[in-house]
Coordinates of C-alpha atoms in Angstrom, one line a residue:
M56 CA 11.9 43.7 1.0
T57 CA 8.4 44.9 0.5
K58 CA 5.5 43.6 2.7
A59 CA 4.1 41.6 -0.2
A60 CA 7.5 40.0 -0.8
E61 CA 7.8 39.1 2.9
L62 CA 4.3 37.5 2.9
A63 CA 5.2 35.6 -0.3
K64 CA 8.5 34.3 1.2
M65 CA 6.7 33.3 4.4
G66 CA 4.1 31.3 2.4
E67 CA 6.9 29.6 0.5
V68 CA 8.7 28.5 3.7
L69 CA 5.5 27.2 5.4
T70 CA 4.5 25.1 2.4
N71 CA 7.9 24.1 1.0
S72 CA 7.3 26.0 -2.3
Q73 CA 4.0 24.2 -2.9
I74 CA 1.6 27.1 -2.4
G75 CA -2.0 25.9 -3.0
G76 CA -0.8 22.4 -4.1
R77 CA -0.9 18.9 -2.7
R78 CA 2.1 18.2 -0.4
N79 CA 1.7 14.6 0.7
I80 CA 3.0 12.1 -1.8
V81 CA 1.7 9.2 0.3
I82 CA -1.8 7.8 -0.2
N83 CA -3.7 6.6 2.9
G84 CA -1.1 7.9 5.3
A85 CA -3.8 8.3 8.0
M86 CA -4.6 4.5 7.6
Q87 CA -8.3 5.2 7.0
V88 CA -8.9 2.9 3.9
A89 CA -8.9 -0.8 4.4
Q90 CA -10.6 -2.5 1.5
R91 CA -9.0 -5.9 2.1
G92 CA -10.1 -6.0 5.8
T93 CA -9.1 -4.6 9.2
S94 CA -7.2 -7.6 10.7
F95 CA -4.4 -9.8 9.3
N96 CA -2.3 -12.5 10.7
Y97 CA 1.3 -12.7 9.4
T98 CA 3.9 -15.4 9.7
T99 CA 5.7 -16.2 6.5
T100 CA 3.7 -14.7 3.7
D101 CA 4.2 -11.3 2.0
A102 CA 0.9 -9.5 1.4
Y103 CA -0.8 -6.1 1.3
S104 CA -2.8 -5.1 4.4
L105 CA -4.4 -1.6 4.8
D106 CA -4.6 0.0 1.4
R107 CA -1.2 0.8 -0.2
F108 CA 0.8 -0.8 2.6
R109 CA 2.6 -4.1 2.1
I110 CA 4.2 -6.5 4.6
D111 CA 7.4 -8.2 3.4
V112 CA 8.6 -11.1 5.5
T113 CA 12.0 -11.9 3.9
G114 CA 13.3 -15.3 5.0
G115 CA 10.1 -15.7 6.9
D116 CA 10.2 -19.5 6.6
N117 CA 13.2 -19.4 8.9
S118 CA 11.5 -17.2 11.5
A119 CA 9.4 -18.4 14.4
G120 CA 7.9 -14.9 14.8
A121 CA 4.3 -14.0 14.1
F122 CA 2.1 -10.9 14.6
T123 CA -1.4 -9.6 14.0
L124 CA -1.8 -6.4 12.0
T125 CA -5.0 -4.4 12.6
Q126 CA -6.6 -1.1 11.7
A127 CA -6.8 0.2 15.3
A128 CA -9.0 3.0 16.6
V129 CA -7.1 6.0 17.9
T130 CA -8.4 8.1 20.7
D131 CA -5.3 9.7 22.1
L132 CA -3.8 11.5 19.1
P133 CA -5.8 14.6 18.1
G134 CA -6.5 14.8 14.4
F135 CA -6.3 11.0 13.8
T136 CA -8.8 8.2 14.3
K137 CA -7.0 5.2 12.8
A138 CA -3.6 3.7 13.0
M139 CA -1.8 0.5 11.8
K140 CA -1.1 -1.7 14.8
F141 CA 1.4 -4.5 15.1
D142 CA 0.8 -7.0 17.9
V143 CA 3.4 -9.8 18.3
T144 CA 1.7 -13.2 18.9
T145 CA 4.8 -15.4 18.7
A146 CA 8.2 -14.2 19.7
D147 CA 11.5 -15.0 17.8
T148 CA 14.7 -14.6 19.8
S149 CA 16.8 -17.0 17.7
I150 CA 17.2 -14.9 14.6
A151 CA 18.5 -16.5 11.4
A152 CA 20.8 -14.5 9.2
G153 CA 18.3 -14.0 6.3
E154 CA 15.3 -12.9 8.3
A155 CA 13.7 -9.5 7.8
L156 CA 10.4 -7.8 8.5
N157 CA 9.5 -4.7 6.6
L158 CA 6.5 -2.4 6.2
S159 CA 6.7 -1.1 2.6
Y160 CA 5.1 1.7 0.7
R161 CA 5.8 1.6 -3.1
I162 CA 5.5 4.7 -5.4
E163 CA 5.2 5.1 -9.2
G164 CA 8.0 6.9 -10.9
Q165 CA 5.7 9.4 -12.6
D166 CA 4.5 10.6 -9.2
L167 CA 8.1 11.5 -8.1
Q168 CA 9.4 13.7 -10.9
Q169 CA 9.2 16.7 -8.6
L170 CA 12.2 15.2 -6.7
K171 CA 14.4 16.0 -9.7
K172 CA 16.4 13.0 -8.8
G173 CA 19.5 12.4 -10.9
T174 CA 20.0 16.1 -11.6
S175 CA 22.1 18.8 -10.1
E176 CA 18.9 20.3 -8.8
A177 CA 17.8 17.2 -6.9
E178 CA 15.4 18.2 -4.0
K179 CA 15.6 17.3 -0.4
F180 CA 12.5 15.6 0.9
T181 CA 11.1 14.9 4.3
I182 CA 9.3 11.9 5.7
S183 CA 7.2 12.3 8.8
F184 CA 4.9 10.0 10.8
Y185 CA 3.5 9.3 14.3
V186 CA 4.5 6.3 16.3
K187 CA 4.1 4.8 19.7
G188 CA 4.6 1.3 21.2
T189 CA 7.2 -0.7 23.0
A190 CA 10.4 1.3 23.2
K191 CA 12.6 0.3 20.3
T192 CA 14.9 1.7 17.6
Y193 CA 13.9 0.9 14.0
A194 CA 15.0 2.2 10.6
L195 CA 13.5 3.8 7.5
E196 CA 15.0 3.0 4.1
I197 CA 14.5 4.9 0.9
L198 CA 15.1 2.3 -1.9
D199 CA 15.5 3.5 -5.5
I200 CA 14.4 0.6 -7.6
D201 CA 15.3 2.1 -10.9
N202 CA 18.9 2.8 -10.1
N203 CA 19.8 0.3 -7.3
R204 CA 20.4 3.0 -4.7
M205 CA 19.4 3.5 -1.1
N206 CA 19.4 5.8 1.9
H207 CA 18.7 5.1 5.6
Q208 CA 17.9 6.7 8.9
T209 CA 17.0 5.3 12.3
F210 CA 14.2 6.5 14.6
G211 CA 13.1 5.8 18.1
V212 CA 9.7 4.6 19.4
T213 CA 8.4 5.3 22.9
T214 CA 5.3 4.4 24.8
S215 CA 3.8 7.8 23.9
W216 CA 2.9 9.2 20.5
N217 CA 5.8 11.0 18.9
R218 CA 6.1 12.6 15.5
V219 CA 9.2 11.4 13.8
V220 CA 10.7 13.7 11.2
L221 CA 13.5 12.5 8.8
T222 CA 14.9 14.6 6.1
F223 CA 16.9 13.1 3.2
D224 CA 19.2 14.9 0.9
G225 CA 18.4 15.0 -2.8
D226 CA 20.2 12.4 -4.9
T227 CA 22.1 13.8 -7.9
T228 CA 22.7 10.3 -9.3
G229 CA 20.1 8.2 -11.1
A230 CA 16.9 9.7 -12.5
L231 CA 13.6 8.0 -11.7
D232 CA 11.7 6.5 -14.7
N233 CA 8.7 8.6 -15.7
N234 CA 6.1 5.8 -15.9
N235 CA 3.5 3.9 -14.0
E236 CA 5.9 1.3 -12.7
R237 CA 7.5 0.9 -9.2
S238 CA 10.4 3.3 -8.8
L239 CA 10.8 4.1 -5.1
D240 CA 10.1 2.2 -1.9
L241 CA 9.7 3.5 1.7
N242 CA 10.8 0.5 3.8
F243 CA 10.3 0.4 7.6
W244 CA 12.7 -2.2 9.1
F245 CA 11.3 -3.8 12.3
H246 CA 13.3 -7.0 12.4
A247 CA 16.5 -8.2 10.7
G248 CA 19.1 -11.0 10.8
S249 CA 22.8 -10.5 10.3
T250 CA 22.5 -10.5 6.5
Y251 CA 20.8 -7.1 6.8
A252 CA 21.9 -5.9 10.2
G253 CA 25.5 -7.3 10.6
G254 CA 27.3 -4.2 9.4
T255 CA 27.1 -0.4 10.1
M256 CA 24.1 1.7 9.3
A257 CA 24.5 3.2 5.9
T258 CA 23.8 7.0 5.8
G259 CA 23.6 9.1 2.7
W260 CA 22.8 7.8 -0.8
G261 CA 24.7 4.8 -2.2
T262 CA 24.4 1.7 -4.3
S263 CA 22.3 -1.1 -2.8
S264 CA 24.3 -3.9 -4.3
G265 CA 26.7 -5.5 -1.9
T266 CA 25.7 -3.5 1.2
N267 CA 22.8 -5.6 2.6
A268 CA 24.5 -5.9 6.0
N269 CA 24.3 -2.1 6.5
R270 CA 20.6 -1.7 5.7
A271 CA 19.2 -2.4 9.2
A272 CA 22.3 -2.3 11.4
G273 CA 21.5 -1.2 15.0
I274 CA 17.8 -1.8 15.0
G275 CA 15.8 -3.6 17.6
S276 CA 13.5 -6.5 16.9
L277 CA 9.7 -6.3 17.0
Y278 CA 9.7 -10.0 17.5
S279 CA 11.7 -10.0 20.7
S280 CA 8.6 -10.5 23.0
T281 CA 4.9 -11.2 22.8
D282 CA 4.5 -8.0 24.9
N283 CA 5.7 -5.9 21.9
E284 CA 3.4 -3.7 20.0
L285 CA 3.7 -0.8 17.5
F286 CA 1.3 1.9 16.3
I287 CA 2.0 4.0 13.2
T288 CA -0.1 6.7 11.4
G289 CA 0.1 10.1 9.8
L290 CA 2.7 9.1 7.2
Q291 CA 3.7 12.0 5.0
M292 CA 6.4 12.5 2.3
E293 CA 6.9 16.0 1.0
I294 CA 9.5 18.1 -0.9
G295 CA 11.8 20.2 1.2
S296 CA 13.6 20.0 4.5
Q297 CA 10.7 21.0 6.7
A298 CA 7.9 18.8 7.9
T299 CA 4.6 20.7 7.5
P300 CA 1.4 19.7 9.3
F301 CA -0.2 16.5 8.1
E302 CA -2.2 17.0 4.9
Y303 CA -5.7 15.8 5.5
R304 CA -7.8 14.6 2.5
S305 CA -11.5 13.6 2.6
F306 CA -12.2 9.9 3.0
G307 CA -13.8 9.9 -0.4
E308 CA -10.8 11.3 -2.1
E309 CA -8.4 9.0 -0.2
F310 CA -10.6 6.0 -1.1
Q311 CA -10.6 6.9 -4.8
L312 CA -6.8 7.3 -4.8
C313 CA -6.5 3.8 -3.3
Q314 CA -8.7 2.4 -6.0
R315 CA -6.1 3.1 -8.6
Y316 CA -4.3 0.1 -7.1
Y317 CA -7.0 -2.1 -5.7
Q318 CA -10.8 -2.4 -6.1
E319 CA -13.2 -4.8 -4.6
I320 CA -16.8 -5.8 -5.1
T321 CA -18.6 -7.6 -2.2
G322 CA -21.9 -9.4 -1.7
S323 CA -24.6 -7.9 0.6
V324 CA -27.5 -10.4 1.2
D325 CA -27.3 -14.2 1.5
N326 CA -29.5 -15.8 -1.1
S327 CA -29.5 -19.6 -1.8
N328 CA -32.1 -19.4 -4.5
L329 CA -30.2 -19.4 -7.8
G330 CA -33.2 -18.2 -9.7
D331 CA -33.3 -15.0 -7.7
A332 CA -29.9 -13.2 -8.1
D333 CA -28.8 -11.2 -5.1
Q334 CA -26.3 -8.5 -6.4
A335 CA -25.6 -8.2 -10.1
L336 CA -21.8 -7.6 -10.6
F337 CA -21.2 -7.4 -14.3
P338 CA -22.7 -8.4 -17.7
C339 CA -21.6 -11.7 -19.2
L340 CA -22.0 -13.0 -22.8
A341 CA -21.9 -16.8 -23.0
Y342 CA -20.3 -17.9 -26.2
N343 CA -20.7 -21.6 -25.6
T344 CA -22.4 -23.8 -23.0
T345 CA -19.5 -23.6 -20.5
L346 CA -17.6 -20.4 -21.0
G347 CA -18.7 -16.7 -21.0
L348 CA -16.9 -13.4 -21.3
G349 CA -17.7 -10.7 -18.7
T350 CA -16.8 -7.0 -18.6
V351 CA -16.3 -4.9 -15.5
T352 CA -16.0 -1.1 -15.9
F353 CA -14.1 0.6 -13.0
T354 CA -15.4 3.8 -11.5
T355 CA -11.8 4.8 -10.9
P356 CA -9.3 3.9 -13.7
M357 CA -6.6 1.5 -12.4
R358 CA -2.9 1.6 -12.8
G359 CA -3.0 -1.6 -14.8
L360 CA -4.4 -5.0 -14.1
S361 CA -2.3 -8.0 -13.2
A362 CA -4.7 -10.3 -11.2
I363 CA -8.3 -11.0 -10.2
G364 CA -9.2 -12.7 -7.0
F365 CA -12.4 -14.0 -5.5
S366 CA -13.6 -15.5 -2.2
A367 CA -14.8 -18.9 -3.6
V368 CA -16.3 -20.0 -6.8
G369 CA -19.5 -21.2 -5.0
H370 CA -20.2 -17.6 -4.0
F371 CA -21.1 -16.5 -7.6
L372 CA -23.6 -17.6 -10.3
K373 CA -24.1 -16.8 -13.9
Y374 CA -27.7 -15.9 -14.5
S375 CA -29.3 -16.0 -18.0
A376 CA -32.3 -17.2 -19.8
G377 CA -34.3 -17.6 -16.6
R378 CA -31.8 -19.8 -14.7
G379 CA -28.7 -19.4 -12.6
D380 CA -25.7 -21.7 -12.9
N381 CA -22.9 -21.9 -10.3
V382 CA -19.7 -20.3 -11.4
T383 CA -16.7 -22.7 -11.3
G384 CA -14.0 -20.3 -12.5
L385 CA -13.1 -16.7 -12.9
A386 CA -9.9 -15.5 -14.6
L387 CA -8.6 -12.4 -16.4
Y388 CA -9.1 -12.7 -20.2
D389 CA -6.2 -10.3 -20.7
A390 CA -3.9 -8.7 -18.2
T391 CA -2.7 -5.1 -19.0
T392 CA -0.2 -2.6 -17.7
N393 CA -1.9 0.4 -19.3
A394 CA -1.5 3.6 -17.2
T395 CA -5.3 4.0 -17.1
T396 CA -7.2 0.7 -17.2
R397 CA -10.9 1.3 -17.2
T398 CA -12.3 -2.1 -18.1
A399 CA -11.5 -5.7 -17.2
Y400 CA -12.5 -8.7 -19.4
I401 CA -13.1 -11.9 -17.5
N402 CA -13.5 -15.5 -18.5
V403 CA -16.4 -17.0 -16.6
T404 CA -16.7 -20.8 -16.4
S405 CA -20.0 -22.3 -15.3
G406 CA -21.6 -25.7 -15.6
N407 CA -24.7 -26.3 -17.8
S408 CA -24.7 -22.8 -19.0
T409 CA -27.1 -21.7 -21.7
A410 CA -25.7 -19.5 -24.5
G411 CA -26.6 -15.9 -24.7
G412 CA -26.5 -12.7 -22.7
G413 CA -26.8 -12.5 -18.9
F414 CA -24.8 -11.4 -15.9
V415 CA -22.7 -12.7 -13.0
A416 CA -24.1 -12.2 -9.5
T417 CA -23.3 -13.0 -5.9
Q418 CA -25.1 -15.6 -3.9
N419 CA -23.4 -15.3 -0.6
T420 CA -22.7 -12.5 1.9
A421 CA -19.0 -13.5 1.9
A422 CA -18.7 -13.0 -1.9
R423 CA -15.7 -10.9 -2.7
L424 CA -14.3 -10.1 -6.2
N425 CA -11.1 -8.0 -6.3
F426 CA -8.8 -6.5 -8.9
D427 CA -5.2 -5.9 -8.1
A428 CA -2.9 -3.4 -9.8
E429 CA -0.4 -2.9 -6.9
L430 CA 3.2 -2.2 -7.6

């Protein structure tokens, strides 16, 4: 083998055949972006937390357990400044059969075609991440939504930072859809009742129907004590059987990638004078005395648009013709699942509105307007 060929081969090994390309499929793996906030209290409600990461509390209404999730500062892991921290606030030692607690990361099918799943050339892939906390055994599940298949491995947590590396075989059964819908989940299991943990841990690819009891068998419970905590950061998913060093992206790039799934507009200065708008958010054309149609153009195209949320109707006003009227309702005019949604059309309801052009503005520092296109 020539020297040039040796160097080429070395580069291929070190980067898992992705020379010069992006390796990490996961967005916000270093837990830097937190548009929704930096602290969340969880008991029985499923919800997103730090960008792209979702908490699923299956059967949560049967569980006494509760925890706080925060974006924690990291000072003892070189290369990382943020981590997701779980801190148990209420223990649950009487576990009902249907209980489960997952941290979930969901991926579009069109971003996974390099796995070659469902073909004879299906690629191995490697998941790596850093964890520390109360000593426990947990599990990572790869859940194929399109084909009802799954794969699992357990991992250990100690009181010191440790990089966990888990390699999964390629799956020659079931191709992933090539679209902008949910195709594959990375599910971290931190707590489970017998419905999910009463069997034997399933290893290798298999159908997910009828095997729930094997999904989290052998794991510990994060809820076992209020002394329990868990930190996780540096999540990476890449093609191949080798975990390469964590791929760092600039905060600006990571933030923009997150905005494909969630965007938020916030107020800046408290202003109770309705005739002097604080922060103009979007133009609005009133087509009668109570209802107007507003348009928001996104700086980053979104995956689609399924919902609009806002802090409180009293935080916004519609300003036109020299006067401001309190907004009493905001709703999507038309939801869309287009792969690149650039504009949202919003029905704006306000009392005593005058017809004509104007804009919607904030009138409170707590004003928050958000657009959700999560999977």
